[in-house]
Tab-separated table of C-alpha atoms in Angstrom:
chain	number	residue	atom	x	y	z
F	1	MET	CA	-14.710	-12.290	-3.424
F	2	SER	CA	-16.362	-14.704	-1.010
F	3	ALA	CA	-13.471	-17.122	-0.559
F	4	ARG	CA	-10.042	-15.941	-1.499
F	5	PHE	CA	-7.751	-18.373	-3.216
F	6	ARG	CA	-9.227	-15.761	-2.107
F	7	SER	CA	-1.181	-1.093	0.709
F	8	ARG	CA	17.951	5.826	-6.228
F	9	ARG	CA	20.462	4.392	-8.467
F	10	GLY	CA	22.099	1.159	-9.525
F	11	ARG	CA	20.593	-2.321	-9.664
F	12	LEU	CA	20.054	-5.011	-7.060
F	13	ALA	CA	22.271	-7.913	-8.031
F	14	ILE	CA	20.501	-11.271	-7.678
F	15	ALA	CA	22.313	-14.587	-7.920
F	16	THR	CA	20.890	-18.015	-8.588
F	17	GLY	CA	23.381	-20.793	-8.940
F	18	LEU	CA	26.164	-19.419	-11.095
F	19	VAL	CA	23.935	-16.985	-12.962
F	20	LEU	CA	24.065	-13.311	-11.955
F	21	LEU	CA	21.124	-11.186	-13.010
F	22	THR	CA	20.139	-7.567	-12.435
F	23	GLY	CA	16.762	-6.113	-11.473
F	24	ALA	CA	14.268	-8.995	-11.346
F	25	LEU	CA	15.106	-12.642	-11.034
F	26	ALA	CA	14.389	-15.304	-13.613
F	27	VAL	CA	11.349	-13.939	-15.387
F	28	PRO	CA	9.035	-16.969	-15.651
F	29	ALA	CA	7.917	-18.343	-18.963
F	30	ALA	CA	4.194	-18.627	-19.544
F	31	HIS	CA	2.791	-22.049	-18.601
F	32	ALA	CA	0.170	-23.942	-20.484
F	33	ALA	CA	-3.257	-23.634	-18.935
F	34	PRO	CA	-4.092	-26.393	-16.457
F	35	PRO	CA	-6.251	-29.217	-17.861
F	36	SER	CA	-9.407	-28.039	-16.073
F	37	ALA	CA	-9.079	-24.415	-17.201
F	38	THR	CA	-11.013	-22.958	-20.083
F	39	PRO	CA	-10.225	-19.797	-22.081
F	40	ASN	CA	-13.066	-17.930	-20.368
F	41	ALA	CA	-12.517	-19.337	-16.864
F	42	GLU	CA	-12.035	-16.752	-14.099
F	43	ARG	CA	-8.406	-16.507	-13.202
F	44	PRO	CA	-7.215	-16.250	-9.593
F	45	ARG	CA	-6.903	-12.711	-8.411
F	46	ASP	CA	-3.197	-13.339	-7.749
F	47	ASP	CA	-2.366	-15.000	-11.094
F	48	PHE	CA	0.214	-12.601	-12.494
F	49	ASN	CA	1.037	-14.559	-15.693
F	50	GLY	CA	-2.424	-15.801	-16.549
F	51	ASP	CA	-1.709	-19.550	-16.484
F	52	GLY	CA	-4.522	-20.399	-14.065
F	53	TYR	CA	-2.244	-20.987	-11.057
F	54	ALA	CA	-2.171	-18.647	-8.057
F	55	ASP	CA	1.207	-16.984	-7.486
F	56	LEU	CA	2.734	-15.881	-4.209
F	57	ALA	CA	4.127	-12.417	-3.404
F	58	THR	CA	5.859	-11.839	-0.075
F	59	ALA	CA	7.759	-8.856	1.250
F	60	ALA	CA	10.810	-7.936	3.307
F	61	PRO	CA	10.195	-4.193	3.798
F	62	SER	CA	13.017	-3.865	6.338
F	63	ALA	CA	15.591	-5.499	4.070
F	64	THR	CA	18.851	-3.889	2.976
F	65	VAL	CA	19.154	-3.237	-0.754
F	66	ALA	CA	22.408	-2.090	-2.285
F	67	GLY	CA	23.630	-1.068	1.146
F	68	LYS	CA	20.463	0.890	1.975
F	69	LYS	CA	19.026	-0.443	5.224
F	70	GLY	CA	15.241	-0.672	5.256
F	71	ALA	CA	14.890	-0.049	1.511
F	72	GLY	CA	12.880	-3.256	1.184
F	73	TYR	CA	12.093	-5.781	-1.542
F	74	VAL	CA	9.283	-8.072	-2.743
F	75	ALA	CA	9.752	-11.680	-3.862
F	76	VAL	CA	7.323	-13.461	-6.214
F	77	LEU	CA	7.135	-17.232	-6.768
F	78	TYR	CA	4.878	-18.562	-9.518
F	79	GLY	CA	2.378	-21.398	-9.211
F	80	THR	CA	2.512	-24.572	-11.311
F	81	ALA	CA	0.716	-27.940	-11.440
F	82	ASN	CA	3.176	-29.057	-8.767
F	83	GLY	CA	2.668	-26.075	-6.548
F	84	LEU	CA	4.955	-23.047	-6.122
F	85	SER	CA	8.058	-23.064	-8.284
F	86	THR	CA	11.371	-22.001	-6.798
F	87	THR	CA	12.790	-21.716	-10.340
F	88	ASN	CA	10.225	-19.330	-11.696
F	89	ARG	CA	10.683	-16.366	-9.389
F	90	GLN	CA	11.272	-12.654	-9.396
F	91	VAL	CA	12.676	-10.158	-6.854
F	92	PHE	CA	11.734	-6.500	-7.069
F	93	SER	CA	13.063	-3.424	-5.335
F	94	GLN	CA	13.124	0.255	-6.282
F	95	ASN	CA	16.456	-0.491	-7.956
F	96	SER	CA	14.798	-2.963	-10.331
F	97	ALA	CA	14.467	-1.995	-13.985
F	98	GLY	CA	11.191	-0.185	-14.661
F	99	VAL	CA	10.256	0.363	-11.003
F	100	PRO	CA	9.838	4.051	-10.117
F	101	GLY	CA	12.226	5.559	-7.587
F	102	ASP	CA	15.496	4.322	-6.129
F	103	ALA	CA	16.232	2.091	-3.141
F	104	GLU	CA	16.809	4.427	-0.196
F	105	LYS	CA	17.184	3.992	3.572
F	106	ASP	CA	13.882	3.211	5.317
F	107	ASP	CA	11.712	3.498	2.196
F	108	ALA	CA	10.083	0.169	3.169
F	109	PHE	CA	9.256	-1.028	-0.362
F	110	GLY	CA	6.714	-3.797	0.194
F	111	SER	CA	5.243	-2.355	3.405
F	112	ALA	CA	1.831	-3.393	2.021
F	113	LEU	CA	0.828	-5.703	-0.853
F	114	GLY	CA	-2.403	-6.242	-2.778
F	115	THR	CA	-3.469	-7.996	-5.969
F	116	ALA	CA	-6.085	-7.161	-8.626
F	117	ASP	CA	-6.348	-6.612	-12.396
F	118	LEU	CA	-6.110	-2.821	-12.303
F	119	ASP	CA	-5.889	-2.246	-16.067
F	120	ARG	CA	-8.452	-4.971	-17.009
F	121	ASP	CA	-6.122	-6.806	-19.402
F	122	GLY	CA	-6.903	-10.226	-17.899
F	123	TYR	CA	-3.730	-10.478	-15.783
F	124	ALA	CA	-3.490	-9.822	-12.057
F	125	ASP	CA	-1.241	-6.935	-11.058
F	126	LEU	CA	0.764	-6.546	-7.858
F	127	VAL	CA	0.078	-3.394	-5.825
F	128	VAL	CA	3.032	-2.424	-3.625
F	129	GLY	CA	3.081	0.080	-0.758
F	130	VAL	CA	6.219	2.094	-0.069
F	131	GLY	CA	5.241	3.544	3.303
F	132	GLY	CA	8.531	5.310	4.126
F	133	GLU	CA	9.064	7.009	0.778
F	134	ASP	CA	9.801	10.750	0.650
F	135	THR	CA	8.119	12.217	-2.397
F	136	ALA	CA	8.577	15.526	-4.206
F	137	ASP	CA	4.876	16.366	-3.975
F	138	GLY	CA	4.143	15.034	-0.519
F	139	GLY	CA	7.316	15.560	1.452
F	140	ALA	CA	8.946	13.477	4.190
F	141	GLU	CA	7.494	9.976	4.734
F	142	SER	CA	4.507	10.773	2.599
F	143	GLY	CA	4.583	7.275	1.178
F	144	LEU	CA	3.352	6.062	-2.175
F	145	VAL	CA	1.673	3.112	-3.855
F	146	GLU	CA	3.068	1.512	-6.978
F	147	VAL	CA	1.747	-1.195	-9.284
F	148	LEU	CA	3.768	-3.945	-11.005
F	149	TRP	CA	1.883	-4.967	-14.147
F	150	GLY	CA	1.012	-8.604	-14.861
F	151	GLY	CA	1.383	-10.202	-18.259
F	152	PRO	CA	1.983	-13.547	-20.029
F	153	LYS	CA	5.612	-13.616	-18.848
F	154	GLY	CA	4.873	-12.477	-15.324
F	155	LEU	CA	5.286	-9.073	-13.671
F	156	SER	CA	7.073	-6.363	-15.594
F	157	GLY	CA	6.823	-2.588	-15.824
F	158	SER	CA	5.523	-0.382	-13.045
F	159	ALA	CA	3.796	2.921	-12.313
F	160	VAL	CA	2.922	5.088	-9.330
F	161	VAL	CA	-0.847	5.047	-8.642
F	162	ALA	CA	-1.048	7.142	-5.464
F	163	THR	CA	1.146	9.409	-3.330
F	164	GLY	CA	0.558	10.663	0.158
F	165	LYS	CA	1.018	13.901	2.050
F	166	GLU	CA	3.766	14.657	4.552
F	167	TYR	CA	3.969	11.878	7.176
F	168	ASP	CA	0.918	10.090	5.737
F	169	SER	CA	3.033	6.925	5.282
F	170	LEU	CA	0.615	6.002	2.474
F	171	GLY	CA	0.903	2.346	1.630
F	172	SER	CA	1.788	1.142	5.134
F	173	ARG	CA	0.931	-2.306	6.347
F	174	GLY	CA	-2.758	-2.980	6.881
F	175	ARG	CA	-3.747	0.266	5.137
F	176	LEU	CA	-4.095	-0.910	1.526
F	177	THR	CA	-6.624	-3.109	-0.225
F	178	VAL	CA	-8.170	-3.440	-3.662
F	179	GLY	CA	-11.774	-4.086	-4.712
F	180	ASP	CA	-14.604	-2.843	-6.899
F	181	VAL	CA	-16.397	-0.635	-4.359
F	182	ASP	CA	-18.623	1.159	-6.881
F	183	GLY	CA	-19.744	-1.900	-8.862
F	184	ASP	CA	-18.560	-0.647	-12.247
F	185	GLY	CA	-16.469	-3.720	-13.023
F	186	ALA	CA	-13.100	-2.012	-12.433
F	187	ALA	CA	-10.902	-2.588	-9.386
F	188	ASP	CA	-10.435	0.403	-7.092
F	189	LEU	CA	-7.452	1.073	-4.811
F	190	VAL	CA	-8.392	1.797	-1.197
F	191	THR	CA	-5.748	3.126	1.157
F	192	VAL	CA	-5.460	5.351	4.210
F	193	GLU	CA	-4.395	8.997	4.552
F	194	ASN	CA	-2.891	10.249	7.810
F	195	GLN	CA	-3.814	6.895	9.445
F	196	PHE	CA	-7.436	8.003	9.780
F	197	TYR	CA	-9.087	8.725	6.415
F	198	LEU	CA	-10.068	6.261	3.726
F	199	ARG	CA	-8.947	7.238	0.231
F	200	VAL	CA	-10.465	5.552	-2.794
F	201	VAL	CA	-8.590	5.796	-6.112
F	202	SER	CA	-11.173	4.638	-8.636
F	203	GLY	CA	-10.227	2.377	-11.533
F	204	PRO	CA	-9.732	1.392	-14.229
F	205	PHE	CA	-6.073	2.461	-14.396
F	206	THR	CA	-3.959	3.081	-17.437
F	207	ARG	CA	-0.434	1.770	-17.722
F	208	ASP	CA	1.012	5.116	-16.549
F	209	GLY	CA	-0.962	4.783	-13.317
F	210	ALA	CA	-3.587	7.397	-14.237
F	211	THR	CA	-7.315	7.160	-13.635
F	212	ALA	CA	-10.063	9.347	-15.015
F	213	ARG	CA	-11.993	9.984	-11.789
F	214	GLU	CA	-11.422	12.069	-8.703
F	215	ASP	CA	-10.405	10.306	-5.487
F	216	GLN	CA	-13.042	9.757	-2.839
F	217	ILE	CA	-12.007	10.719	0.734
F	218	LEU	CA	-14.027	9.388	3.661
F	219	LYS	CA	-13.436	10.923	7.082
F	220	ASP	CA	-14.842	10.047	10.499
F	221	GLU	CA	-15.426	12.377	13.411
F	222	PHE	CA	-13.023	10.623	15.766
F	223	ASP	CA	-9.250	10.187	16.146
F	224	THR	CA	-9.603	6.653	14.896
F	225	ARG	CA	-6.584	4.878	13.429
F	226	VAL	CA	-7.134	2.241	10.751
F	227	LEU	CA	-5.232	-0.973	11.595
F	228	ASP	CA	-6.238	-3.211	8.704
F	229	LEU	CA	-8.490	-3.278	5.645
F	230	ALA	CA	-10.171	-6.034	3.674
F	231	THR	CA	-12.740	-6.266	0.856
F	232	GLY	CA	-15.860	-8.373	0.460
F	233	ASP	CA	-19.644	-8.213	0.160
F	234	VAL	CA	-20.697	-8.252	3.818
F	235	ASN	CA	-24.321	-7.241	3.152
F	236	GLY	CA	-25.015	-9.396	0.093
F	237	ASP	CA	-26.059	-6.564	-2.260
F	238	GLY	CA	-23.582	-7.499	-4.990
F	239	VAL	CA	-21.230	-4.520	-4.464
F	240	THR	CA	-17.894	-4.827	-2.668
F	241	ASP	CA	-17.696	-3.351	0.825
F	242	ILE	CA	-14.631	-2.359	2.903
F	243	ALA	CA	-14.195	-3.840	6.386
F	244	ALA	CA	-11.644	-2.469	8.842
F	245	THR	CA	-10.283	-2.800	12.318
F	246	GLN	CA	-9.618	0.491	14.113
F	247	ASN	CA	-8.488	1.838	17.446
F	248	ASP	CA	-9.064	5.215	19.072
F	249	GLY	CA	-5.731	6.974	19.406
F	250	ASP	CA	-3.185	4.687	21.056
F	251	GLU	CA	-5.784	2.947	23.174
F	252	TRP	CA	-5.718	-0.821	22.591
F	253	ASP	CA	-8.791	-0.919	24.793
F	254	ALA	CA	-10.715	0.947	22.107
F	255	ARG	CA	-10.447	-1.467	19.154
F	256	ARG	CA	-13.516	-1.808	17.023
F	257	VAL	CA	-14.751	-3.286	13.741
F	258	VAL	CA	-16.357	-1.035	11.102
F	259	TYR	CA	-17.381	-1.302	7.473
F	260	TRP	CA	-18.101	1.085	4.588
F	261	PRO	CA	-20.896	-0.263	2.363
F	262	GLY	CA	-20.143	-0.112	-1.346
F	263	SER	CA	-22.643	1.373	-3.805
F	264	ARG	CA	-22.877	2.549	-7.401
F	265	GLN	CA	-21.933	5.997	-6.117
F	266	GLY	CA	-18.953	4.732	-4.212
F	267	LEU	CA	-18.452	3.965	-0.518
F	268	LYS	CA	-21.102	5.110	1.926
F	269	PRO	CA	-20.319	6.383	5.463
F	270	TYR	CA	-18.971	3.739	7.800
F	271	LEU	CA	-21.039	1.677	10.228
F	272	THR	CA	-19.804	0.190	13.490
F	273	VAL	CA	-20.371	-3.483	14.279
F	274	GLU	CA	-22.188	-3.812	17.608
F	275	GLY	CA	-22.126	-6.790	19.958
F	276	ALA	CA	-24.899	-8.527	21.892
F	277	ASP	CA	-24.649	-5.976	24.688
F	278	GLY	CA	-25.579	-3.120	22.377
F	279	HIS	CA	-22.068	-1.670	22.506
F	280	ARG	CA	-19.435	-1.818	19.771
F	281	LEU	CA	-17.885	-5.237	19.374
F	282	GLN	CA	-14.320	-5.427	20.607
F	283	GLY	CA	-12.137	-5.949	17.575
F	284	GLY	CA	-8.434	-6.734	16.983
F	285	GLU	CA	-5.533	-5.744	14.835
F	286	ASN	CA	-6.196	-7.540	11.558
F	287	LEU	CA	-9.002	-9.101	9.552
F	288	ASP	CA	-10.084	-10.906	6.399
F	289	VAL	CA	-13.402	-11.442	4.679
F	290	GLY	CA	-15.011	-14.616	3.245
F	291	ASP	CA	-18.249	-16.587	3.293
F	292	ILE	CA	-17.378	-19.071	6.061
F	293	ASP	CA	-20.869	-20.534	6.398
F	294	GLN	CA	-21.681	-20.394	2.665
F	295	ASP	CA	-24.956	-18.584	3.111
F	296	GLY	CA	-24.225	-16.236	0.207
F	297	VAL	CA	-23.064	-13.268	2.282
F	298	ASP	CA	-19.429	-12.653	3.234
F	299	ASP	CA	-18.410	-12.775	6.883
F	300	ILE	CA	-15.678	-10.875	8.727
F	301	VAL	CA	-12.892	-12.756	10.528
F	302	VAL	CA	-10.906	-10.689	13.027
F	303	GLY	CA	-7.566	-11.571	14.645
F	304	ARG	CA	-6.874	-10.117	18.077
F	305	ALA	CA	-3.332	-10.995	19.114
F	306	VAL	CA	-2.602	-8.021	21.419
F	307	THR	CA	-3.955	-8.752	24.873
F	308	GLY	CA	-3.326	-7.726	28.484
F	309	TYR	CA	-5.447	-4.570	28.515
F	310	ASP	CA	-8.490	-3.631	30.570
F	311	SER	CA	-10.749	-4.498	27.623
F	312	ASP	CA	-9.852	-8.149	28.176
F	313	LEU	CA	-12.015	-8.134	31.333
F	314	ASP	CA	-15.371	-9.866	30.716
F	315	ASN	CA	-14.348	-10.354	27.057
F	316	PRO	CA	-14.462	-13.969	25.878
F	317	ALA	CA	-11.515	-16.035	24.687
F	318	VAL	CA	-8.911	-13.267	24.806
F	319	LYS	CA	-6.179	-15.185	26.649
F	320	GLY	CA	-3.231	-15.755	24.361
F	321	GLY	CA	-5.049	-14.081	21.481
F	322	ARG	CA	-8.261	-14.954	19.671
F	323	VAL	CA	-10.041	-15.175	16.317
F	324	THR	CA	-13.577	-13.814	15.987
F	325	TRP	CA	-16.116	-14.806	13.312
F	326	ILE	CA	-18.736	-12.148	12.555
F	327	PRO	CA	-21.449	-13.474	10.229
F	328	GLY	CA	-22.602	-11.276	7.334
F	329	THR	CA	-26.287	-10.720	6.668
F	330	PRO	CA	-28.412	-8.691	4.236
F	331	ASN	CA	-28.377	-6.007	6.948
F	332	GLY	CA	-24.622	-6.097	7.307
F	333	PRO	CA	-22.305	-7.909	9.752
F	334	ASP	CA	-24.171	-9.257	12.798
F	335	GLY	CA	-21.971	-8.732	15.847
F	336	THR	CA	-24.624	-10.172	18.164
F	337	ARG	CA	-23.865	-13.602	16.703
F	338	ALA	CA	-20.073	-13.275	16.816
F	339	ALA	CA	-18.175	-16.413	17.835
F	340	HIS	CA	-14.750	-16.271	19.490
F	341	LEU	CA	-12.061	-18.947	19.382
F	342	ASN	CA	-8.712	-19.260	21.113
F	343	GLN	CA	-6.456	-22.174	22.041
F	344	ASP	CA	-8.701	-23.103	24.911
F	345	SER	CA	-11.677	-23.587	22.605
F	346	PRO	CA	-12.799	-27.188	21.928
F	347	GLY	CA	-10.830	-28.822	19.134
F	348	VAL	CA	-8.181	-26.115	18.840
F	349	PRO	CA	-4.645	-27.558	19.288
F	350	GLY	CA	-2.538	-26.310	22.213
F	351	ALA	CA	-3.452	-24.246	25.227
F	352	ALA	CA	-4.000	-20.519	25.579
F	353	GLU	CA	-0.993	-18.816	27.130
F	354	ALA	CA	-0.076	-15.176	27.483
F	355	GLY	CA	2.040	-13.957	24.607
F	356	ASP	CA	1.156	-16.720	22.125
F	357	GLY	CA	-0.172	-14.196	19.609
F	358	PHE	CA	-3.015	-16.366	18.384
F	359	GLY	CA	-4.719	-14.252	15.725
F	360	THR	CA	-1.591	-12.418	14.635
F	361	ASP	CA	-2.706	-12.765	10.982
F	362	VAL	CA	-5.877	-14.295	9.544
F	363	ARG	CA	-6.633	-15.529	6.010
F	364	VAL	CA	-9.774	-17.109	4.596
F	365	ALA	CA	-10.032	-19.830	1.886
F	366	ASP	CA	-11.133	-23.465	1.499
F	367	VAL	CA	-8.129	-25.617	2.489
F	368	ASN	CA	-9.733	-29.116	2.508
F	369	GLY	CA	-12.175	-28.789	-0.389
F	370	ASP	CA	-15.380	-29.303	1.586
F	371	GLY	CA	-16.932	-26.162	0.152
F	372	TYR	CA	-16.581	-24.114	3.359
F	373	PRO	CA	-13.762	-21.583	3.583
F	374	ASP	CA	-11.339	-22.143	6.457
F	375	VAL	CA	-9.211	-19.715	8.433
F	376	ALA	CA	-5.434	-19.796	8.887
F	377	THR	CA	-3.983	-17.817	11.726
F	378	GLY	CA	-0.454	-17.298	13.013
F	379	LEU	CA	0.896	-17.724	16.531
F	380	PRO	CA	4.466	-16.338	16.315
F	381	GLY	CA	4.747	-16.223	20.102
F	382	GLU	CA	3.996	-19.928	20.632
F	383	ASP	CA	6.630	-21.722	22.732
F	384	LEU	CA	7.590	-25.232	21.615
F	385	ASP	CA	9.439	-27.632	23.927
F	386	GLY	CA	10.875	-24.737	25.926
F	387	LEU	CA	11.846	-22.732	22.850
F	388	ALA	CA	10.382	-19.299	23.327
F	389	ASP	CA	8.535	-17.684	20.379
F	390	ALA	CA	9.282	-20.588	18.001
F	391	GLY	CA	5.867	-20.056	16.489
F	392	ALA	CA	3.037	-21.996	14.908
F	393	VAL	CA	0.120	-21.769	12.476
F	394	VAL	CA	-3.384	-23.095	13.187
F	395	VAL	CA	-6.039	-23.804	10.532
F	396	LEU	CA	-9.601	-23.479	11.829
F	397	ARG	CA	-12.451	-25.073	9.893
F	398	GLY	CA	-15.445	-23.415	8.306
F	399	SER	CA	-18.897	-25.025	8.462
F	400	ALA	CA	-22.556	-24.321	7.888
F	401	LYS	CA	-22.692	-23.040	11.466
F	402	GLY	CA	-19.672	-20.776	10.997
F	403	LEU	CA	-16.097	-21.039	12.260
F	404	THR	CA	-15.341	-24.001	14.510
F	405	GLY	CA	-12.393	-25.464	16.386
F	406	THR	CA	-13.499	-29.002	15.463
F	407	GLY	CA	-10.986	-30.547	13.080
F	408	ALA	CA	-8.485	-27.736	13.528
F	409	GLN	CA	-4.863	-28.534	12.658
F	410	VAL	CA	-1.551	-27.023	13.760
F	411	VAL	CA	1.676	-26.684	11.753
F	412	THR	CA	5.090	-25.930	13.205
F	413	GLN	CA	8.641	-26.438	12.088
F	414	ASN	CA	8.569	-29.633	14.176
F	415	THR	CA	5.620	-31.062	12.204
F	416	PRO	CA	6.568	-34.150	10.113
F	417	ASN	CA	7.495	-33.337	6.507
F	418	VAL	CA	8.213	-29.698	7.367
F	419	PRO	CA	11.793	-28.646	6.554
F	420	GLY	CA	13.915	-27.183	9.309
F	421	ALA	CA	13.475	-27.278	13.069
F	422	ALA	CA	11.794	-24.982	15.557
F	423	GLU	CA	14.198	-22.593	17.230
F	424	LYS	CA	13.899	-19.800	19.784
F	425	GLY	CA	12.701	-16.583	18.223
F	426	ASP	CA	11.842	-17.976	14.769
F	427	ALA	CA	8.344	-16.416	15.013
F	428	PHE	CA	6.920	-19.007	12.603
F	429	GLY	CA	3.440	-17.657	11.741
F	430	SER	CA	4.453	-13.995	11.589
F	431	ALA	CA	2.207	-13.895	8.523
F	432	VAL	CA	0.001	-16.440	6.732
F	433	HIS	CA	-1.492	-16.817	3.276
F	434	LEU	CA	-3.967	-19.096	1.541
F	435	ALA	CA	-4.159	-19.617	-2.245
F	436	ASP	CA	-4.523	-22.450	-4.750
F	437	ALA	CA	-1.042	-22.533	-6.289
F	438	ASN	CA	-1.450	-25.909	-8.082
F	439	HIS	CA	-5.098	-25.449	-9.260
F	440	ASP	CA	-6.441	-28.569	-7.523
F	441	GLY	CA	-9.326	-26.804	-5.802
F	442	LEU	CA	-7.617	-26.732	-2.402
F	443	ALA	CA	-6.121	-23.556	-0.943
F	444	ASP	CA	-2.463	-24.047	-0.046
F	445	LEU	CA	-0.949	-22.545	3.103
F	446	ALA	CA	2.095	-20.263	3.156
F	447	ALA	CA	3.678	-19.138	6.405
F	448	GLY	CA	6.322	-16.547	7.130
F	449	ALA	CA	8.864	-16.763	9.924
F	450	ALA	CA	10.316	-13.286	10.200
F	451	GLY	CA	12.724	-14.274	12.992
F	452	GLU	CA	14.253	-17.275	11.212
F	453	ASN	CA	18.056	-17.301	10.826
F	454	ALA	CA	18.776	-14.333	13.068
F	455	LYS	CA	15.891	-12.285	11.612
F	456	ALA	CA	16.784	-12.892	7.990
F	457	GLY	CA	13.332	-14.497	7.672
F	458	SER	CA	12.036	-17.381	5.609
F	459	VAL	CA	8.834	-18.580	3.957
F	460	TRP	CA	7.234	-22.038	3.926
F	461	TYR	CA	4.665	-23.240	1.372
F	462	PHE	CA	2.494	-26.309	2.096
F	463	ARG	CA	0.505	-28.065	-0.619
F	464	SER	CA	-2.815	-28.959	1.014
F	465	GLY	CA	-4.621	-32.269	0.934
F	466	PRO	CA	-8.263	-33.163	1.701
F	467	LYS	CA	-7.343	-34.345	5.196
F	468	THR	CA	-4.102	-32.551	5.980
F	469	VAL	CA	-2.571	-29.088	5.737
F	470	VAL	CA	0.870	-30.583	5.064
F	471	SER	CA	1.045	-33.142	2.249
F	472	PRO	CA	4.094	-35.443	2.093
F	473	ASN	CA	6.677	-34.129	-0.397
F	474	GLY	CA	4.502	-31.064	-0.849
F	475	THR	CA	6.475	-28.465	1.096
F	476	THR	CA	8.745	-25.711	-0.228
F	477	THR	CA	10.799	-23.313	1.852
F	478	PHE	CA	12.909	-20.388	0.695
F	479	GLY	CA	14.899	-17.451	2.042
F	480	ASN	CA	17.732	-15.119	1.165
F	481	THR	CA	19.985	-17.886	-0.180
F	482	LEU	CA	17.518	-18.805	-2.939
F	483	LEU	CA	16.620	-15.173	-3.614
F	484	GLY	CA	20.173	-13.884	-3.556
F	485	THR	CA	19.218	-11.025	-1.224
F	486	THR	CA	20.923	-9.497	1.807
F	487	PRO	CA	19.865	-11.410	4.941
F	488	THR	CA	20.663	-8.927	7.722
F	489	ASP	CA	17.450	-7.986	9.551
F	490	ALA	CA	15.483	-8.523	6.316
F	491	ARG	CA	12.599	-10.336	8.047
F	492	LEU	CA	11.384	-12.003	4.880
F	493	GLY	CA	7.863	-13.287	5.287
F	494	THR	CA	6.704	-10.265	7.263
F	495	LEU	CA	3.626	-10.080	5.052
F	496	PHE	CA	1.994	-11.567	1.953
F	497	ALA	CA	-0.124	-10.027	-0.767
F	498	ASP	CA	-3.863	-10.064	-0.030
């Protein structure tokens, strides 16, 4: 997609008010379609109950469940005409009814999240990575990927769609995405084996998680670890491609950007994005894909938050972290025209300082409704008024000339109309998300603060306006109190579904 509105026993007891439920919280009723929707209108890729509003899934993979530290859970809030609803929500763990497995120590349920209609029933499904899972077939820390099926009443039922090999940690963060990479109209699951090899599980999927085709494995000749994956059409041929950030071994000086072109036969061998100097373009740790300049070809946006290495020398805008825009072309991403932004770039709020973490997460969608997708990025290391690592989120604007700092806006817990107050170590901006939860044509911002409340973690949702990221009376925040989950070191808001 070019602009995204837009991997054991017992039951987890969840309380809301005076009502005690087991398994999943408050299964939402189906909403009437929004006034502008039509029966044949394309639904958002993260609309789990098919009402036309984008829903939000966020994870706490380090959370304690039924006394099992690091078992992990996923929380889902449903979109409405008024934005995200705190009433219509669900919480899933491996102790939830219908979810395969049991909550166990360090399973990390929710270590990666993705969304797509895997069974082609018209409802988006939620793909969940369980990176620390020990499986009977794979062995210790082989990991697995499960799917929670969408339907008119929300998510219900689940199946395993992929398992890893010993120590693969299949379904870990950054190593899961979903897209139709062979152009057959069915969503495919793309994940990573042994940190290095791309594995494509081709759809469509049946409700037991099965698929009729053999997996595709793509290897490279180097010891190259995949850091993050994203889908989009970066060469404009109409078939979804896979973009990735990688690093060679443990060398942060060896980060690069690559892509695997999609085709009717599946993914082709990867290509490396080169810079203006003829060498590979220095990448980062995460990325997203979207058509920032609206030229009909998707672009790659890379976040580079880890700095302080030799590769920073003679490398533009790396201080404090940076965001890089790489335009897509019919010949693939053009690294010679890459543009780099950090907090010292014109128009970007703040100033670049070591440890800010600018570029910690990047998401692409049109926030202000001008037709050009924007980029939200987190700065969890930003200091505010002497409060170390309080955190911030910056929204950079898209334009016909690409990504720009002009008109950029910053959001913190000290911004007017934002609940709470900035505190040391909150790490606001640990993760970010953009999606149109109220179906008004503007992508709304969600931000995680994994360090909030002594690392319990919290999530903020901001209903966007044409001129502002934070609309008055349009903000929702939630954490363990609302969800009825265990707060200790849960780090809710560590990541969101792609």
